[in-house]
């Protein structure tokens, strides 16, 4: 199965579905990445803050899939924001991944209380892009006001904005803001995984409406959520450490949700975020240091 592609605003092509590796322990990451590439995935989403970039690189090399057929996305953590620090963050991530070029390099968060540092970090991404060291640049967890401030002071429109997005939290205004600027919405926790570690929250995987839709197609709730994201034009990056689920999550190209089913899923939005509030990200509460490559 050749994975369908989305075209970013600079012409780079991004697979509609990729493997996420947040909370994938380093000693399970190589196997997960290799399993994904064998199943047909060609996009891996990692981050400096996940501590497993080295194992992502190993998994890609071990799979035997040529480097230029795999889109590697990684993220700069806030402790590395600032022009020179972010240029160096590229060296750290590329060194751990074992690559010369990063395909999609994005800012992991806005730093609302230090937006000056956020801008400097993004300007470093623009330099890396101009030098051809990264093929596309973008952001994550930016709210509409963060996008406006960024666009006012920089030149290259982000290719993606990676945001929390699953049936229980859909951020429709933010999706519209992304679209208005030509920024692709990339959905993190696309099967609602963010609720898995918040015990009080219900899991979208057990949602009766999603299970009923899934039954009509002989699919799982996870597959329905991923199909919903893909049919609505988003990039989705589900995470699993299990080869069977990695394959299951990729097996979403042989059925189609009806307009009524898409609308029913659109109606499941609770407006309640599972992850951290972007406005409250600060260096004091989230600013852990990122090790050098080889440390
Ligand atoms: P997901 O929505 O991908 O859900 C992952 C959870 O669902 C895991 O507990 C996984 O368990 C389980 N799971 C996976 N597939 C299935 C299945 N078919 N059936 C049942 N359970 C399943 O959540 P994530 O929060 O991991 O988000 C995905 C990716 O998005 C991350 O890995 C990361 O790349 C990115 N992300 C980005 C963030 C950001 O700030 N930019 C924040 C959070 C995530 P198991 O592994 O045991 O299968």
Short mmCIF file of C-alpha atoms and ligand atoms in Angstrom, two decimals:
data_model
loop_
_atom_site.label_atom_id
_atom_site.label_comp_id
_atom_site.label_asym_id
_atom_site.label_seq_id
_atom_site.Cartn_x
_atom_site.Cartn_y
_atom_site.Cartn_z
CA UNK A 1 0.00 0.00 0.00
CA UNK A 2 1.45 3.36 -1.05
CA UNK A 3 0.42 5.98 1.45
CA UNK A 4 -1.55 8.94 -0.02
CA UNK A 5 0.22 12.29 0.18
CA UNK A 6 -0.68 15.83 1.17
CA UNK A 7 1.14 18.75 -0.46
CA UNK A 8 2.55 21.37 1.91
CA UNK A 9 2.53 25.09 1.07
CA UNK A 10 6.10 24.85 -0.27
CA UNK A 11 5.39 21.83 -2.48
CA UNK A 12 6.92 19.20 -0.18
CA UNK A 13 4.76 16.10 0.03
CA UNK A 14 3.75 14.70 3.42
CA UNK A 15 2.11 11.30 3.92
CA UNK A 16 -1.45 11.63 5.26
CA UNK A 17 -0.57 9.28 8.13
CA UNK A 18 2.64 9.01 10.11
CA UNK A 19 3.86 7.25 13.24
CA UNK A 20 4.10 9.35 16.41
CA UNK A 21 6.62 8.37 19.08
CA UNK A 22 5.77 10.59 22.07
CA UNK A 23 6.06 8.43 25.21
CA UNK A 24 7.53 5.57 23.19
CA UNK A 25 10.43 4.46 25.41
CA UNK A 26 13.81 4.66 23.63
CA UNK A 27 14.28 0.89 23.92
CA UNK A 28 11.00 0.29 22.08
CA UNK A 29 11.35 3.04 19.49
CA UNK A 30 13.62 1.28 17.00
CA UNK A 31 11.25 -1.68 16.75
CA UNK A 32 8.17 0.57 16.47
CA UNK A 33 9.71 2.65 13.68
CA UNK A 34 10.87 -0.44 11.82
CA UNK A 35 7.42 -2.04 12.17
CA UNK A 36 5.78 1.12 10.85
CA UNK A 37 8.05 1.36 7.82
CA UNK A 38 7.46 -2.32 7.04
CA UNK A 39 3.70 -1.71 7.28
CA UNK A 40 3.95 1.09 4.71
CA UNK A 41 4.35 4.26 6.81
CA UNK A 42 6.76 6.81 5.35
CA UNK A 43 6.54 9.56 8.00
CA UNK A 44 7.80 9.52 11.58
CA UNK A 45 7.01 12.31 14.06
CA UNK A 46 9.45 12.68 16.93
CA UNK A 47 10.81 15.60 19.00
CA UNK A 48 13.99 16.57 20.80
CA UNK A 49 11.93 16.49 24.02
CA UNK A 50 10.89 12.84 23.48
CA UNK A 51 14.44 11.58 24.02
CA UNK A 52 14.22 8.99 21.24
CA UNK A 53 15.52 10.71 18.09
CA UNK A 54 18.57 8.44 18.01
CA UNK A 55 16.36 5.32 18.04
CA UNK A 56 14.13 6.80 15.32
CA UNK A 57 17.20 7.12 13.10
CA UNK A 58 18.24 3.57 13.95
CA UNK A 59 14.78 2.22 13.11
CA UNK A 60 14.79 3.92 9.73
CA UNK A 61 18.25 2.60 8.86
CA UNK A 62 17.38 -0.91 10.08
CA UNK A 63 14.19 -1.01 7.99
CA UNK A 64 16.17 -0.80 4.77
CA UNK A 65 13.75 1.81 3.39
CA UNK A 66 15.86 4.43 1.57
CA UNK A 67 16.33 7.62 3.59
CA UNK A 68 14.82 9.78 0.85
CA UNK A 69 11.56 7.82 0.98
CA UNK A 70 10.97 8.64 4.67
CA UNK A 71 9.79 12.03 5.91
CA UNK A 72 11.37 12.74 9.30
CA UNK A 73 9.65 15.38 11.41
CA UNK A 74 11.13 16.60 14.68
CA UNK A 75 10.63 19.53 17.03
CA UNK A 76 12.77 22.11 18.78
CA UNK A 77 12.11 22.23 22.53
CA UNK A 78 11.54 25.61 24.23
CA UNK A 79 14.80 25.45 26.20
CA UNK A 80 16.58 25.72 22.83
CA UNK A 81 14.69 28.83 21.63
CA UNK A 82 16.71 31.83 20.44
CA UNK A 83 18.46 32.28 17.10
CA UNK A 84 21.82 30.64 17.85
CA UNK A 85 20.37 28.09 20.29
CA UNK A 86 17.86 26.92 17.68
CA UNK A 87 20.51 26.65 14.97
CA UNK A 88 22.39 24.46 17.42
CA UNK A 89 19.20 22.49 18.17
CA UNK A 90 19.23 21.46 14.51
CA UNK A 91 22.77 20.07 14.94
CA UNK A 92 21.68 18.17 18.05
CA UNK A 93 18.61 16.62 16.41
CA UNK A 94 20.31 15.85 13.09
CA UNK A 95 23.24 14.33 14.98
CA UNK A 96 21.00 12.07 17.06
CA UNK A 97 18.91 11.07 14.04
CA UNK A 98 22.09 10.45 12.04
CA UNK A 99 20.92 12.55 9.06
CA UNK A 100 22.18 15.60 7.18
CA UNK A 101 18.74 16.97 6.39
CA UNK A 102 15.57 17.09 8.49
CA UNK A 103 12.44 17.03 6.35
CA UNK A 104 10.09 18.93 8.63
CA UNK A 105 11.53 20.89 11.56
CA UNK A 106 9.02 22.66 13.79
CA UNK A 107 8.80 24.71 16.98
CA UNK A 108 7.21 22.47 19.64
CA UNK A 109 5.34 25.27 21.42
CA UNK A 110 4.84 29.00 21.39
CA UNK A 111 6.41 30.65 24.44
CA UNK A 112 3.77 33.33 25.02
CA UNK A 113 5.69 35.04 27.86
CA UNK A 114 8.88 35.13 25.72
CA UNK A 115 7.51 35.56 22.25
CA UNK A 116 10.72 37.36 21.31
CA UNK A 117 12.56 34.05 21.79
CA UNK A 118 9.88 32.23 19.80
CA UNK A 119 10.42 34.63 16.88
CA UNK A 120 14.21 34.26 17.06
CA UNK A 121 13.82 30.48 17.08
CA UNK A 122 11.57 30.62 14.02
CA UNK A 123 14.06 32.91 12.24
CA UNK A 124 16.66 30.21 12.80
CA UNK A 125 14.29 27.73 11.13
CA UNK A 126 14.00 30.15 8.20
CA UNK A 127 17.81 30.21 7.92
CA UNK A 128 17.99 26.40 8.01
CA UNK A 129 15.28 26.27 5.35
CA UNK A 130 17.12 28.79 3.14
CA UNK A 131 20.32 26.75 3.51
CA UNK A 132 18.51 23.54 2.50
CA UNK A 133 19.23 21.84 5.82
CA UNK A 134 15.50 21.40 6.39
CA UNK A 135 12.94 20.83 3.63
CA UNK A 136 10.01 22.45 5.44
CA UNK A 137 9.43 24.35 8.69
CA UNK A 138 6.43 24.76 10.93
CA UNK A 139 5.01 25.12 14.40
CA UNK A 140 3.05 23.18 16.98
CA UNK A 141 0.46 24.18 19.55
CA UNK A 142 0.22 27.72 18.14
CA UNK A 143 -3.14 29.40 18.76
CA UNK A 144 -4.53 31.90 16.19
CA UNK A 145 -3.04 34.88 18.03
CA UNK A 146 0.39 33.20 18.09
CA UNK A 147 0.19 32.63 14.34
CA UNK A 148 -0.72 36.28 13.75
CA UNK A 149 2.21 37.53 15.82
CA UNK A 150 4.60 35.11 14.13
CA UNK A 151 3.46 35.94 10.61
CA UNK A 152 3.81 39.66 11.31
CA UNK A 153 7.52 39.30 12.06
CA UNK A 154 8.72 36.47 9.82
CA UNK A 155 8.77 35.58 6.12
CA UNK A 156 8.21 31.86 5.60
CA UNK A 157 4.63 30.80 6.35
CA UNK A 158 4.73 27.64 8.51
CA UNK A 159 3.99 24.51 6.48
CA UNK A 160 2.19 22.84 9.38
CA UNK A 161 0.68 23.61 12.77
CA UNK A 162 0.64 20.39 14.79
CA UNK A 163 -2.15 20.64 17.36
CA UNK A 164 -4.20 18.48 19.71
CA UNK A 165 -7.08 17.24 17.58
CA UNK A 166 -9.36 14.24 18.09
CA UNK A 167 -13.15 13.85 18.18
CA UNK A 168 -13.36 15.19 21.76
CA UNK A 169 -11.25 18.30 21.07
CA UNK A 170 -11.40 19.62 17.53
CA UNK A 171 -10.23 23.27 17.68
CA UNK A 172 -12.38 24.25 14.70
CA UNK A 173 -11.47 27.97 14.91
CA UNK A 174 -7.79 27.11 14.97
CA UNK A 175 -8.24 24.74 12.02
CA UNK A 176 -9.88 27.61 10.12
CA UNK A 177 -7.05 29.99 11.04
CA UNK A 178 -4.49 27.47 9.81
CA UNK A 179 -6.39 27.01 6.54
CA UNK A 180 -6.74 30.76 6.02
CA UNK A 181 -2.94 31.06 6.11
CA UNK A 182 -2.28 27.99 3.96
CA UNK A 183 -0.94 26.05 6.96
CA UNK A 184 -1.71 22.33 7.09
CA UNK A 185 -3.38 21.17 10.31
CA UNK A 186 -1.57 18.17 11.70
CA UNK A 187 -3.48 16.28 14.39
CA UNK A 188 -1.66 15.04 17.48
CA UNK A 189 -3.39 12.50 19.71
CA UNK A 190 -5.57 11.74 16.65
CA UNK A 191 -7.22 8.78 18.40
CA UNK A 192 -7.61 10.70 21.65
CA UNK A 193 -4.55 9.18 23.28
CA UNK A 194 -4.07 12.23 25.45
CA UNK A 195 -6.99 10.97 27.57
CA UNK A 196 -5.22 7.68 28.26
CA UNK A 197 -3.13 9.17 30.99
CA UNK A 198 -5.87 11.31 32.50
CA UNK A 199 -7.76 8.66 34.45
CA UNK A 200 -10.87 10.73 34.97
CA UNK A 201 -11.41 11.28 31.25
CA UNK A 202 -13.36 8.92 29.04
CA UNK A 203 -11.51 7.40 26.11
CA UNK A 204 -12.66 8.17 22.58
CA UNK A 205 -11.71 4.57 21.73
CA UNK A 206 -14.77 3.48 23.76
CA UNK A 207 -17.15 6.14 22.52
CA UNK A 208 -20.52 4.48 21.62
CA UNK A 209 -21.09 6.68 18.55
CA UNK A 210 -17.62 5.92 17.19
CA UNK A 211 -18.01 2.20 17.93
CA UNK A 212 -21.36 2.18 16.09
CA UNK A 213 -19.82 3.84 13.02
CA UNK A 214 -16.87 1.45 13.22
CA UNK A 215 -19.20 -1.54 13.20
CA UNK A 216 -20.84 -0.47 9.94
CA UNK A 217 -17.42 -0.63 8.24
CA UNK A 218 -15.98 -3.64 10.08
CA UNK A 219 -13.29 -1.32 11.47
CA UNK A 220 -12.12 -0.21 14.94
CA UNK A 221 -12.87 3.12 16.62
CA UNK A 222 -9.19 4.04 16.15
CA UNK A 223 -9.44 3.43 12.41
CA UNK A 224 -12.62 5.51 12.19
CA UNK A 225 -10.97 8.45 13.97
CA UNK A 226 -7.95 8.30 11.67
CA UNK A 227 -10.15 8.01 8.59
CA UNK A 228 -12.18 11.02 9.79
CA UNK A 229 -9.01 13.09 10.08
CA UNK A 230 -7.74 12.02 6.67
CA UNK A 231 -11.08 12.60 4.92
CA UNK A 232 -11.23 16.09 6.43
CA UNK A 233 -7.81 16.82 4.93
CA UNK A 234 -5.57 16.60 7.98
CA UNK A 235 -2.28 14.86 8.62
CA UNK A 236 -2.64 12.29 11.43
CA UNK A 237 0.20 10.82 13.51
CA UNK A 238 -1.07 8.02 15.79
CA UNK A 239 1.35 6.49 18.27
CA UNK A 240 1.66 2.84 19.21
CA UNK A 241 4.49 0.65 20.41
CA UNK A 242 2.67 -2.49 19.25
CA UNK A 243 3.25 -3.80 15.70
CA UNK A 244 -0.34 -5.05 15.42
CA UNK A 245 -1.80 -1.65 16.30
CA UNK A 246 0.74 0.17 14.13
CA UNK A 247 -0.51 -1.94 11.20
CA UNK A 248 -4.17 -1.51 12.24
CA UNK A 249 -3.81 2.27 12.32
CA UNK A 250 -2.39 2.26 8.79
CA UNK A 251 -5.20 0.08 7.45
CA UNK A 252 -7.56 2.98 6.80
CA UNK A 253 -7.49 3.34 3.03
CA UNK A 254 -10.09 0.71 2.05
CA UNK A 255 -13.24 2.35 3.42
CA UNK A 256 -14.94 5.73 3.34
CA UNK A 257 -17.02 7.48 5.99
CA UNK A 258 -20.27 8.96 4.73
CA UNK A 259 -20.99 12.71 5.02
CA UNK A 260 -23.45 11.89 7.85
CA UNK A 261 -20.79 9.89 9.68
CA UNK A 262 -18.26 12.71 9.32
CA UNK A 263 -20.83 15.16 10.65
CA UNK A 264 -21.69 12.87 13.58
CA UNK A 265 -18.01 12.77 14.57
CA UNK A 266 -17.75 16.55 14.17
CA UNK A 267 -20.54 16.74 16.77
CA UNK A 268 -18.56 14.84 19.42
CA UNK A 269 -16.40 17.89 20.22
CA UNK A 270 -16.42 18.63 23.97
CA UNK A 271 -14.25 21.73 23.74
CA UNK A 272 -12.12 20.31 26.55
CA UNK A 273 -8.40 20.06 26.00
CA UNK A 274 -6.52 16.96 27.14
CA UNK A 275 -3.03 18.43 26.94
CA UNK A 276 -1.48 21.55 28.45
CA UNK A 277 -2.96 24.98 27.77
CA UNK A 278 -0.59 26.58 25.20
CA UNK A 279 -0.87 29.97 26.88
CA UNK A 280 0.67 28.59 30.10
CA UNK A 281 3.85 27.09 28.65
CA UNK A 282 6.84 28.81 30.26
CA UNK A 283 10.56 28.10 30.57
CA UNK A 284 10.08 27.86 34.34
CA UNK A 285 7.55 25.06 34.27
CA UNK A 286 8.53 23.18 31.09
CA UNK A 287 12.11 24.23 30.28
CA UNK A 288 14.03 20.95 30.66
CA UNK A 289 17.44 20.89 28.96
CA UNK A 290 17.97 18.85 25.77
CA UNK A 291 21.21 16.82 25.76
CA UNK A 292 23.84 17.20 23.04
CA UNK A 293 24.10 14.47 20.39
CA UNK A 294 26.35 11.71 21.73
CA UNK A 295 25.78 12.58 25.40
P1 LIG B 1 -2.70 8.85 20.14
O1 LIG B 1 -4.02 9.47 19.89
O2 LIG B 1 -1.86 8.49 19.01
O3 LIG B 1 -2.96 7.58 21.06
C1 LIG B 1 -1.91 6.78 21.51
C2 LIG B 1 -2.45 5.83 22.57
O4 LIG B 1 -3.41 4.93 21.99
C3 LIG B 1 -1.39 4.96 23.18
O5 LIG B 1 -1.75 4.74 24.52
C4 LIG B 1 -1.48 3.67 22.37
O6 LIG B 1 -1.07 2.59 23.17
C5 LIG B 1 -2.96 3.60 22.08
N1 LIG B 1 -3.29 3.00 20.76
C6 LIG B 1 -2.65 3.20 19.59
N2 LIG B 1 -3.28 2.57 18.59
C7 LIG B 1 -4.34 1.93 19.14
C8 LIG B 1 -5.37 1.12 18.61
N3 LIG B 1 -5.42 0.84 17.31
N4 LIG B 1 -6.30 0.65 19.46
C9 LIG B 1 -6.26 0.94 20.78
N5 LIG B 1 -5.31 1.72 21.34
C10 LIG B 1 -4.36 2.22 20.52
O7 LIG B 1 -1.96 9.83 21.17
P2 LIG B 1 -0.54 10.49 21.34
O8 LIG B 1 -0.70 11.44 22.46
O9 LIG B 1 0.55 9.50 21.42
O10 LIG B 1 -0.35 11.35 20.02
C11 LIG B 1 0.20 10.81 18.82
C12 LIG B 1 1.47 11.54 18.44
O11 LIG B 1 1.25 12.93 18.34
C13 LIG B 1 2.59 11.44 19.48
O12 LIG B 1 3.23 10.19 19.50
C14 LIG B 1 3.47 12.57 19.04
O13 LIG B 1 4.21 12.20 17.90
C15 LIG B 1 2.43 13.63 18.71
N6 LIG B 1 2.14 14.51 19.86
C16 LIG B 1 2.54 15.81 19.76
C17 LIG B 1 2.32 16.69 20.78
C18 LIG B 1 2.76 18.09 20.64
O14 LIG B 1 2.74 18.85 21.62
N7 LIG B 1 3.14 18.52 19.46
C19 LIG B 1 1.68 16.27 22.04
C20 LIG B 1 1.26 14.89 22.04
C21 LIG B 1 1.47 14.06 20.97
P3 LIG B 1 0.07 1.53 22.71
O15 LIG B 1 1.32 2.29 22.40
O16 LIG B 1 0.19 0.66 23.93
O17 LIG B 1 -0.52 0.81 21.53
#
